[in-house]
Coordinates of C-alpha atoms and ligand atoms in Angstrom, one line a residue:
M13 CA 92.2 118.6 95.8
K14 CA 93.8 118.6 92.4
R15 CA 94.6 116.0 89.8
A16 CA 98.3 115.7 90.0
G17 CA 99.6 112.9 87.8
H18 CA 99.3 109.4 86.7
W19 CA 99.8 106.1 88.6
R20 CA 102.9 105.3 86.5
H21 CA 104.6 108.3 87.9
M22 CA 103.9 107.1 91.4
F23 CA 105.1 103.5 91.0
N24 CA 108.5 103.4 89.4
P25 CA 111.9 103.0 90.9
Y26 CA 112.6 106.8 90.7
A27 CA 109.3 108.0 92.0
F28 CA 110.6 109.6 95.2
S29 CA 111.0 113.0 93.5
F30 CA 107.5 112.7 92.1
H31 CA 106.1 112.1 95.5
E32 CA 108.0 114.9 97.1
E33 CA 106.8 117.3 94.3
L34 CA 103.3 116.1 94.7
F35 CA 103.4 117.0 98.4
R36 CA 105.0 120.4 97.8
T37 CA 102.6 121.3 95.1
Y38 CA 99.3 119.8 96.2
G39 CA 99.6 119.2 99.9
T40 CA 98.4 116.3 101.9
V41 CA 95.7 115.0 99.5
A42 CA 96.1 114.7 95.8
R43 CA 94.2 113.0 93.0
V44 CA 96.0 110.9 90.4
Y45 CA 94.8 108.9 87.4
G46 CA 94.7 105.1 88.0
F47 CA 95.7 102.5 85.4
L48 CA 92.4 102.6 83.6
G49 CA 91.9 106.3 84.0
D50 CA 90.1 106.0 87.3
I51 CA 90.7 108.5 90.1
Q52 CA 92.9 107.5 93.0
L53 CA 93.8 109.4 96.1
V54 CA 97.3 110.0 97.5
V55 CA 96.9 110.8 101.2
S56 CA 99.3 111.9 103.9
D57 CA 97.0 113.9 106.2
P58 CA 97.3 112.6 109.8
K59 CA 93.6 112.8 110.7
A60 CA 92.6 111.2 107.4
C61 CA 95.2 108.4 108.0
N62 CA 93.9 107.8 111.6
N63 CA 90.4 107.4 110.1
I64 CA 91.6 105.1 107.4
F65 CA 93.6 102.8 109.7
I66 CA 91.5 103.0 112.8
K67 CA 88.1 104.6 112.9
D68 CA 86.9 103.5 109.5
Q69 CA 89.3 100.6 109.1
L70 CA 86.4 98.3 108.1
I71 CA 85.6 100.6 105.2
F72 CA 89.2 101.0 104.2
E73 CA 90.0 97.3 104.1
Q74 CA 92.7 95.8 101.9
T75 CA 91.5 94.9 98.4
E76 CA 89.6 91.8 97.6
A77 CA 92.5 90.5 95.5
Q78 CA 94.6 90.4 98.7
S79 CA 92.0 88.7 100.8
F80 CA 92.0 85.1 101.9
P81 CA 90.1 82.8 101.7
K82 CA 87.5 84.8 99.8
S83 CA 89.6 85.2 96.7
S84 CA 92.6 83.6 95.2
S85 CA 96.0 84.9 96.3
V86 CA 98.5 86.9 94.3
L87 CA 101.7 85.0 93.8
A88 CA 102.2 82.7 96.7
K89 CA 99.7 81.9 99.3
F90 CA 99.6 85.1 101.3
V91 CA 97.0 85.4 103.9
T92 CA 95.2 88.7 104.4
Y93 CA 91.9 88.3 106.1
L94 CA 89.1 90.8 106.1
G95 CA 86.9 91.9 109.1
V96 CA 86.1 89.2 111.7
H97 CA 88.6 86.7 110.2
H98 CA 91.4 89.2 110.6
R99 CA 90.5 89.8 114.2
R100 CA 90.6 86.0 114.9
Q101 CA 94.0 85.8 113.1
R102 CA 95.5 88.6 115.2
K103 CA 94.1 87.2 118.5
L104 CA 96.0 84.0 117.6
L105 CA 99.2 85.7 116.6
N106 CA 99.5 88.6 119.1
P107 CA 100.9 86.6 122.1
L108 CA 103.7 85.3 119.8
F109 CA 104.9 88.8 119.2
N110 CA 104.7 90.4 122.6
V111 CA 107.7 91.6 124.6
N112 CA 107.6 88.5 126.9
H113 CA 108.0 86.2 124.1
L114 CA 110.7 88.3 122.5
R115 CA 112.7 88.2 125.7
H116 CA 112.7 84.4 125.4
M117 CA 113.7 84.5 121.7
I118 CA 116.7 86.8 122.1
P119 CA 119.3 84.0 122.2
I120 CA 118.2 83.1 118.7
F121 CA 118.7 86.7 117.6
H122 CA 122.2 86.7 119.0
R123 CA 123.1 83.4 117.5
V124 CA 122.1 84.5 114.0
A125 CA 123.8 87.9 114.5
R126 CA 127.0 86.2 115.5
K127 CA 126.9 84.2 112.3
L128 CA 126.6 87.4 110.3
R129 CA 129.5 89.0 112.2
G130 CA 131.6 85.8 111.7
N131 CA 131.1 86.0 108.0
L132 CA 132.1 89.6 107.8
E133 CA 135.1 89.0 110.0
L134 CA 136.3 86.3 107.6
I135 CA 136.0 88.7 104.6
V136 CA 137.9 91.5 106.2
L137 CA 140.6 89.3 107.8
D138 CA 143.3 90.7 105.6
G139 CA 142.2 94.3 105.6
P140 CA 139.3 96.5 104.5
Q141 CA 137.1 95.1 101.8
E142 CA 134.3 96.4 99.6
I143 CA 131.2 94.4 100.4
N144 CA 127.6 94.4 99.2
I145 CA 126.3 94.8 102.7
A146 CA 122.6 94.7 101.6
D147 CA 123.2 91.1 100.5
W148 CA 124.6 90.1 103.9
I149 CA 121.8 91.9 105.7
G150 CA 119.2 90.2 103.5
R151 CA 120.7 86.8 104.4
F152 CA 120.7 87.7 108.1
A153 CA 117.0 88.8 108.0
L154 CA 115.9 85.7 106.2
E155 CA 117.9 83.4 108.5
L156 CA 116.5 85.2 111.5
I157 CA 112.9 84.8 110.5
G158 CA 113.7 81.2 109.5
E159 CA 115.1 80.3 112.9
A160 CA 112.9 82.5 115.2
G161 CA 109.8 82.4 113.0
L162 CA 109.7 78.9 111.6
G163 CA 112.3 77.0 113.6
Y164 CA 114.1 76.3 110.4
S165 CA 117.5 77.2 109.1
F166 CA 117.6 78.4 105.5
G167 CA 121.4 78.3 105.8
T168 CA 121.8 81.6 104.1
L169 CA 124.7 82.5 106.4
E170 CA 126.4 79.2 105.8
G171 CA 126.5 79.6 102.0
R172 CA 123.4 77.5 101.4
N173 CA 120.8 78.9 99.1
D174 CA 117.9 76.5 98.9
E175 CA 115.1 76.6 96.4
Y176 CA 112.8 78.5 98.8
C177 CA 115.3 81.3 99.3
R178 CA 115.9 81.6 95.6
A179 CA 112.2 81.8 94.9
L180 CA 111.8 84.4 97.6
N181 CA 114.7 86.5 96.1
D182 CA 113.1 86.2 92.7
L183 CA 109.8 87.3 94.0
T184 CA 111.3 90.3 95.7
C185 CA 113.1 91.5 92.7
F186 CA 110.4 90.6 90.2
P187 CA 110.2 93.7 88.1
G188 CA 106.7 93.2 86.9
Q189 CA 105.2 93.1 90.4
L190 CA 103.6 96.5 90.2
C191 CA 102.0 96.0 86.8
P192 CA 98.2 95.9 87.5
L193 CA 97.6 93.9 84.4
L194 CA 100.0 91.2 85.5
R195 CA 98.4 91.3 89.0
F196 CA 95.1 90.6 87.5
I197 CA 96.4 87.7 85.5
E198 CA 98.3 86.4 88.6
T199 CA 95.1 86.5 90.5
C200 CA 93.4 84.4 87.8
F201 CA 96.1 81.9 87.3
L202 CA 98.1 81.6 90.5
T203 CA 95.0 80.5 92.4
S204 CA 95.1 79.0 95.8
T205 CA 93.8 75.5 96.2
R206 CA 90.6 76.9 97.6
S207 CA 89.5 78.2 94.2
S208 CA 87.0 76.0 92.5
I209 CA 89.1 75.7 89.3
P210 CA 92.7 75.9 90.4
Q211 CA 94.0 73.1 88.2
F212 CA 92.2 74.4 85.2
S213 CA 93.5 78.0 85.6
K214 CA 97.0 76.8 86.3
L215 CA 96.9 74.7 83.1
V216 CA 95.7 77.7 81.1
G217 CA 98.3 79.9 82.7
R218 CA 101.0 77.4 81.8
M219 CA 99.9 77.2 78.2
L220 CA 100.1 81.0 77.7
P221 CA 103.3 82.0 75.8
W222 CA 104.2 84.4 78.5
P223 CA 107.6 83.7 80.1
K224 CA 107.1 86.2 83.0
L225 CA 103.8 84.6 84.0
N226 CA 105.3 81.1 83.9
H227 CA 108.3 82.3 85.9
L228 CA 106.0 83.7 88.5
M229 CA 104.0 80.5 88.6
D230 CA 107.3 78.6 89.2
I231 CA 108.2 80.9 92.0
S232 CA 104.8 80.5 93.6
E233 CA 104.9 76.7 93.3
T234 CA 108.4 76.5 94.8
M235 CA 107.4 78.7 97.7
N236 CA 104.3 76.8 98.4
A237 CA 106.2 73.5 98.2
G238 CA 108.9 74.9 100.5
A239 CA 106.4 76.1 103.1
R240 CA 104.7 72.7 103.0
R241 CA 108.0 70.9 103.5
I242 CA 108.9 73.0 106.6
Y243 CA 105.4 72.6 107.9
E244 CA 105.3 68.8 107.6
A245 CA 108.7 68.5 109.3
K246 CA 107.5 70.6 112.2
K247 CA 104.3 68.6 112.5
R248 CA 106.4 65.4 112.8
L249 CA 108.6 67.0 115.5
L250 CA 105.6 68.2 117.5
E251 CA 104.2 64.7 117.4
L252 CA 107.4 63.4 118.9
G253 CA 106.9 65.6 122.0
D254 CA 108.7 68.3 124.0
D255 CA 112.3 66.8 123.9
A256 CA 112.4 66.7 120.1
T257 CA 110.9 70.2 119.8
I258 CA 113.4 71.8 122.1
K259 CA 116.3 70.3 120.1
Q260 CA 115.2 71.9 116.9
V261 CA 116.6 75.1 115.3
G262 CA 114.3 77.6 117.1
D263 CA 114.8 75.9 120.5
G264 CA 111.1 75.2 120.6
K265 CA 110.3 78.9 120.8
D266 CA 109.7 79.7 117.2
I267 CA 106.5 81.4 116.1
L268 CA 105.3 78.6 113.8
G269 CA 105.8 75.8 116.3
L270 CA 103.9 77.8 119.0
L271 CA 101.2 78.7 116.5
M272 CA 100.7 75.1 115.6
Q273 CA 100.5 74.1 119.3
T274 CA 98.0 76.9 119.9
C275 CA 96.0 75.7 116.9
A276 CA 96.0 72.1 118.1
A277 CA 94.5 73.3 121.4
E278 CA 91.6 75.2 119.7
S279 CA 88.2 73.6 119.2
E280 CA 87.7 72.1 115.8
N281 CA 85.4 74.9 114.7
D282 CA 88.0 77.6 115.6
R283 CA 91.0 75.8 114.4
P284 CA 92.7 77.3 111.3
S285 CA 93.2 74.9 108.5
E286 CA 96.6 73.7 107.4
E287 CA 96.2 75.9 104.3
E288 CA 95.8 78.9 106.6
V289 CA 98.8 78.1 108.7
L290 CA 100.9 77.6 105.5
A291 CA 99.7 81.0 104.4
H292 CA 100.7 82.6 107.7
M293 CA 104.2 81.2 107.2
T294 CA 104.6 82.8 103.8
L295 CA 103.2 86.1 105.0
L296 CA 105.5 86.0 107.9
V297 CA 108.6 85.3 105.9
F298 CA 107.7 87.9 103.3
S299 CA 106.7 90.6 105.7
A300 CA 109.7 90.2 107.9
T301 CA 112.6 89.8 105.5
D302 CA 112.8 92.7 103.1
T303 CA 111.3 95.3 105.4
T304 CA 113.9 94.8 108.1
S305 CA 116.8 94.3 105.8
S306 CA 115.9 97.5 104.0
A307 CA 115.8 99.4 107.3
L308 CA 119.0 97.9 108.6
S309 CA 120.8 98.5 105.3
R310 CA 119.6 102.1 105.4
I311 CA 121.0 102.5 109.0
L312 CA 124.4 101.2 107.9
H313 CA 124.4 103.4 104.8
L314 CA 123.6 106.5 106.9
L315 CA 126.2 105.6 109.6
A316 CA 128.8 105.4 106.8
L317 CA 127.8 108.8 105.5
Y318 CA 127.9 110.3 109.0
P319 CA 131.0 108.9 110.6
D320 CA 130.7 111.0 113.8
T321 CA 127.3 109.5 114.4
Q322 CA 128.8 106.1 113.8
D323 CA 131.5 106.8 116.4
K324 CA 128.9 108.0 118.9
L325 CA 126.8 104.9 118.5
R326 CA 129.9 102.7 118.7
K327 CA 130.9 104.3 121.9
E328 CA 127.5 103.8 123.5
L329 CA 127.4 100.1 122.4
K330 CA 131.0 99.4 123.5
E331 CA 130.3 100.8 126.9
A332 CA 127.1 98.8 127.2
C333 CA 128.8 95.6 126.0
E334 CA 131.8 95.9 128.4
E335 CA 130.7 93.1 130.6
N336 CA 128.8 90.9 128.2
E337 CA 128.5 91.6 124.5
E338 CA 125.1 89.8 124.3
L339 CA 122.9 92.5 125.7
T340 CA 119.5 91.5 127.0
H341 CA 116.2 92.7 125.6
D342 CA 115.9 95.3 128.4
Q343 CA 119.4 96.6 128.0
L344 CA 119.0 97.0 124.3
V345 CA 115.7 98.9 124.6
S346 CA 117.2 101.3 127.1
L347 CA 120.2 102.6 125.0
P348 CA 119.1 106.1 124.1
F349 CA 121.3 106.7 121.1
L350 CA 120.7 103.3 119.5
E351 CA 117.0 104.0 119.9
A352 CA 117.4 107.5 118.4
V353 CA 119.2 106.2 115.4
C354 CA 116.5 103.5 114.8
R355 CA 113.6 106.0 115.2
E356 CA 115.1 108.7 113.0
T357 CA 115.9 106.2 110.2
L358 CA 112.5 104.6 110.3
R359 CA 110.9 108.1 110.4
L360 CA 112.7 109.6 107.5
Y361 CA 113.2 106.4 105.4
P362 CA 110.3 104.1 106.0
P363 CA 111.1 100.8 104.2
G364 CA 107.5 100.8 102.8
S365 CA 106.8 104.2 101.4
G366 CA 103.1 103.7 101.5
V367 CA 100.2 101.2 101.7
M368 CA 97.1 100.7 99.5
R369 CA 93.5 100.7 100.6
T370 CA 90.1 100.6 98.8
A371 CA 87.0 102.4 100.1
R372 CA 84.3 99.7 100.4
S373 CA 81.5 102.3 100.7
D374 CA 81.1 106.0 100.2
V375 CA 82.7 107.8 103.1
V376 CA 83.8 111.3 104.2
L377 CA 87.4 111.7 105.3
P378 CA 88.1 114.6 107.8
L379 CA 91.4 116.4 107.4
S380 CA 93.8 117.8 110.0
S381 CA 94.6 120.8 107.8
P382 CA 92.4 122.2 105.1
I383 CA 93.4 121.8 101.4
H384 CA 92.1 123.6 98.3
D385 CA 89.8 122.1 95.7
I386 CA 90.1 122.6 91.9
D387 CA 88.3 125.9 92.2
G388 CA 90.6 127.2 95.0
R389 CA 88.0 126.7 97.8
E390 CA 89.2 125.7 101.2
I391 CA 87.9 122.2 102.2
H392 CA 88.2 120.5 105.6
E393 CA 87.0 117.0 104.6
I394 CA 86.8 115.1 101.4
F395 CA 84.1 112.8 100.0
V396 CA 85.5 109.4 98.9
P397 CA 83.2 107.4 96.6
K398 CA 82.9 103.6 97.0
N399 CA 85.7 101.6 95.2
T400 CA 88.2 104.5 95.2
N401 CA 91.8 103.3 95.6
L402 CA 94.0 105.2 98.1
F403 CA 97.7 105.3 98.4
I404 CA 98.6 106.3 102.0
Q405 CA 101.9 108.0 101.6
I406 CA 103.8 107.2 104.7
Y407 CA 107.0 108.7 103.3
N408 CA 105.6 112.3 103.1
L409 CA 103.6 112.1 106.3
N410 CA 106.7 111.1 108.3
R411 CA 108.6 114.1 106.9
D412 CA 105.9 116.8 106.9
P413 CA 107.6 120.0 108.0
S414 CA 104.4 121.4 109.5
I415 CA 104.7 118.5 112.0
W416 CA 108.4 117.9 112.4
G417 CA 109.8 121.4 111.8
S418 CA 111.9 123.0 109.1
D419 CA 114.6 120.4 109.4
A420 CA 112.1 117.5 108.9
A421 CA 113.9 116.2 105.8
E422 CA 117.3 116.0 107.6
W423 CA 118.5 112.8 109.3
K424 CA 119.1 113.9 112.9
P425 CA 119.0 111.2 115.5
E426 CA 119.7 113.8 118.1
R427 CA 116.1 115.2 117.7
W428 CA 114.9 112.2 119.7
L429 CA 117.2 113.0 122.6
A430 CA 115.4 116.3 123.3
P431 CA 111.6 116.9 123.7
L432 CA 109.9 116.8 120.3
P433 CA 108.2 119.9 119.0
E434 CA 104.6 120.5 120.2
S435 CA 103.4 120.1 116.7
V436 CA 104.2 116.4 116.8
A437 CA 101.9 115.8 119.7
N438 CA 99.3 118.1 118.2
A439 CA 99.3 116.1 114.9
N440 CA 98.0 113.1 117.0
I441 CA 99.4 110.5 114.6
Q442 CA 98.0 107.2 115.8
G443 CA 100.7 105.0 114.4
V444 CA 102.1 102.3 116.7
Y445 CA 105.7 103.6 116.5
A446 CA 107.2 106.8 117.5
N447 CA 104.6 109.3 116.1
T448 CA 105.1 107.9 112.7
M449 CA 103.1 105.7 110.3
T450 CA 106.1 103.5 109.4
F451 CA 104.3 100.5 110.8
I452 CA 100.9 102.1 110.4
G453 CA 98.3 102.1 113.2
G454 CA 95.1 100.3 114.3
P455 CA 94.2 96.6 113.9
R456 CA 96.2 96.1 110.8
S457 CA 99.4 97.7 112.1
C458 CA 102.6 95.7 111.8
I459 CA 102.4 92.8 114.2
G460 CA 106.2 92.4 114.0
F461 CA 107.3 95.9 114.8
K462 CA 108.9 95.0 118.1
F463 CA 110.5 91.9 116.6
S464 CA 112.1 94.1 113.9
Q465 CA 113.3 96.6 116.4
L466 CA 115.0 93.9 118.4
E467 CA 116.4 92.4 115.3
M468 CA 118.0 95.6 114.2
K469 CA 119.3 96.4 117.7
V470 CA 120.9 93.0 118.2
A471 CA 122.6 93.2 114.8
L472 CA 123.9 96.7 115.4
S473 CA 125.1 95.8 118.9
L474 CA 127.3 93.1 117.5
I475 CA 128.6 94.6 114.3
I476 CA 129.1 98.3 115.0
P477 CA 131.6 97.7 117.8
T478 CA 133.5 95.3 115.6
F479 CA 133.5 97.0 112.2
R480 CA 133.9 100.4 110.6
F481 CA 131.7 101.2 107.6
T482 CA 132.7 103.8 105.0
P483 CA 131.0 104.6 101.7
A484 CA 132.3 102.8 98.6
E485 CA 133.1 104.9 95.5
V486 CA 129.8 104.4 93.8
D487 CA 126.5 106.4 93.8
V488 CA 123.9 104.5 95.7
V489 CA 120.3 105.2 94.7
W490 CA 117.4 104.0 96.9
R491 CA 114.7 102.7 94.6
F492 CA 111.0 103.3 95.3
G493 CA 108.8 100.2 95.4
V494 CA 106.7 98.1 97.7
I495 CA 109.9 98.0 99.7
V496 CA 112.5 100.6 99.2
N497 CA 115.8 99.1 98.2
P498 CA 119.4 100.3 97.5
S499 CA 121.0 100.0 94.1
V500 CA 124.1 101.2 92.4
K501 CA 123.4 104.1 90.0
G502 CA 123.5 102.9 86.4
S503 CA 122.8 99.2 87.1
V504 CA 119.1 99.4 86.5
E505 CA 118.9 95.8 85.3
S506 CA 119.6 94.3 88.6
F507 CA 116.7 94.3 91.1
L508 CA 118.7 92.6 93.8
P509 CA 119.6 95.1 96.6
Q510 CA 123.0 96.5 96.1
L511 CA 124.8 98.5 98.8
P512 CA 128.6 98.3 98.3
M513 CA 130.4 99.6 101.4
V514 CA 134.0 99.5 102.6
V515 CA 134.1 97.4 105.7
S516 CA 137.2 97.3 108.0
R517 CA 137.7 96.1 111.6
S518 CA 137.2 99.0 114.0
I519 CA 140.1 100.0 116.2
G520 CA 140.0 98.1 119.5
A521 CA 137.4 95.7 118.1
P522 CA 136.7 92.7 120.3
Ligands
LIG605 C1 111.3 97.7 109.6 C2 110.6 96.6 109.4 C3 109.1 96.5 109.1 C4 108.3 97.5 108.6 C5 108.6 98.9 108.2 C6 106.9 96.9 108.5 C7 105.8 97.5 108.1 C8 104.5 97.0 108.0 C9 103.4 97.7 107.5 C10 103.4 99.1 107.0 C11 102.3 96.8 107.6 C12 100.9 97.1 107.1 C13 100.7 96.7 105.7 C14 99.3 97.0 105.2 O1 98.4 96.9 106.0 O2 99.1 97.2 104.0 C15 102.9 95.6 108.1 C16 102.1 94.4 108.3 C17 102.6 93.3 108.8 N1 103.9 93.0 109.2 FE1 105.4 94.3 109.2 N2 107.0 95.6 109.0 C18 108.3 95.3 109.4 C19 108.8 94.1 109.9 C20 108.0 93.0 110.2 C21 108.5 91.8 110.8 C22 109.9 91.6 111.3 C23 107.4 90.9 110.9 C24 107.4 89.6 111.4 C25 108.3 89.0 112.2 C26 106.3 91.6 110.3 C27 105.1 91.0 110.1 C28 104.0 91.7 109.6 C29 102.7 91.0 109.4 C30 102.3 89.6 109.8 C31 101.8 92.0 108.9 C32 100.3 91.9 108.6 C33 99.5 92.3 109.8 C34 98.0 92.2 109.7 O3 97.5 92.4 108.6 O4 97.4 92.0 110.7 N3 106.7 92.9 109.9 N4 104.2 95.7 108.3

């Protein structure tokens, strides 16, 4: 295992080539220098990842700074529990994300996707237009998690842009997010109300002549106030009883409403506090929006670059939609080419390129394939000292040629229509999705991965038969970050996702 670089090479918008080079040169485990010169590990070995996410997941927990309620939160009130608290949280939330519940929610998905399509139809009424499709997909994803997740319409597809949405956008594109120093200060000053001195630290934070910090504090406060507003409105509705609940935006099936009902039925000792439910809301909105919109934008970009694949997908969808354009959950999951396009995109271009973990005690990580240490010796496991930070590099693991074959770096949806190479099964990747780590694996895997699949499929089933997407005459660069986002080459100042595409009505569109 060799020292291969510095953290600043790893976390900048153009870091993809660094990560690829790291993998080519050093293999599946490399050491890099952290912010203060400490050693951090970059890991993409399947067996090591299985251990991190599953077997030793209590050792490789998320960092204290991300945990709740032990420490204050970073930015808004995100909720990331450790150990037993996390298990309780998942037990409460799991039923709300299972397939049965998704089947009930599908009318909401269709309704929001129709709004997206309606907007695009208006824009291309008089002929093909160049559209920043990432903006529209972002609005769609936010409105969908609003309606299906919170039973609340943000109105993003009706031209509204409330304070909460603006704060969320600002947070997403906040360029200083990855600066550890800023994180430290956020942790000190943007404390949750559980901290013993929140008012004092907020006051001090406000007095510091640091516009970025003050802006972040504004964002945090707006998001917290917005979440509280939605929560209080829902509480009032629930008190009014079933009739009122059914008439609301999410038809009474939204995740927040059901979570609040479940909580009310719990004994007082087990019942999560209002603060916790509010934190769940923020986590849900934040986890659901940018991830799925990054994935869906990427699919549209690739379909524009590969018109034959776009035609093939359109054909499958048109045939499936012949009788009724609003496909059921079971119809959508049984369309082979749609599934192949989603799988291949999420394999090759995971919206989150990696996740961070910290070793809470000394531990030994076994490896699937041996690597070489500084002296050239072959090693089959590595010793990880307590407090080492690790970056689990999903991007490289998902495109490892020793697993996926020599064409691993190519976008080939067809690979999913034939049996996968034996090396994929042999790698024994225990991620929850399609032999990849896109949604990771184990108890902390993405709870919303089926929700996001359905969201993408519903959107594609309505827009691909209606429109044709072709690349605009600009260079699109996908920027590395917590979430990978498209941008136009040369416009580094804007952190809002930009994906201009020429959109026209497809021939014979409904
Ligand atoms: C393509 C879309 C998505 C991707 C690639 C994705 C990926 C991930 C990943 C990698 C994690 C683990 C993060 C970590 O442990 O550090 C995660 C966690 C999570 N995701 Fe997603 N996600 C997506 C969509 C969604 C959606 C649509 C929702 C909600 C509707 C959601 C809700 C969550 C939640 C609540 C967690 C925290 C789970 C826990 O700690 O128990 N995600 N996601």
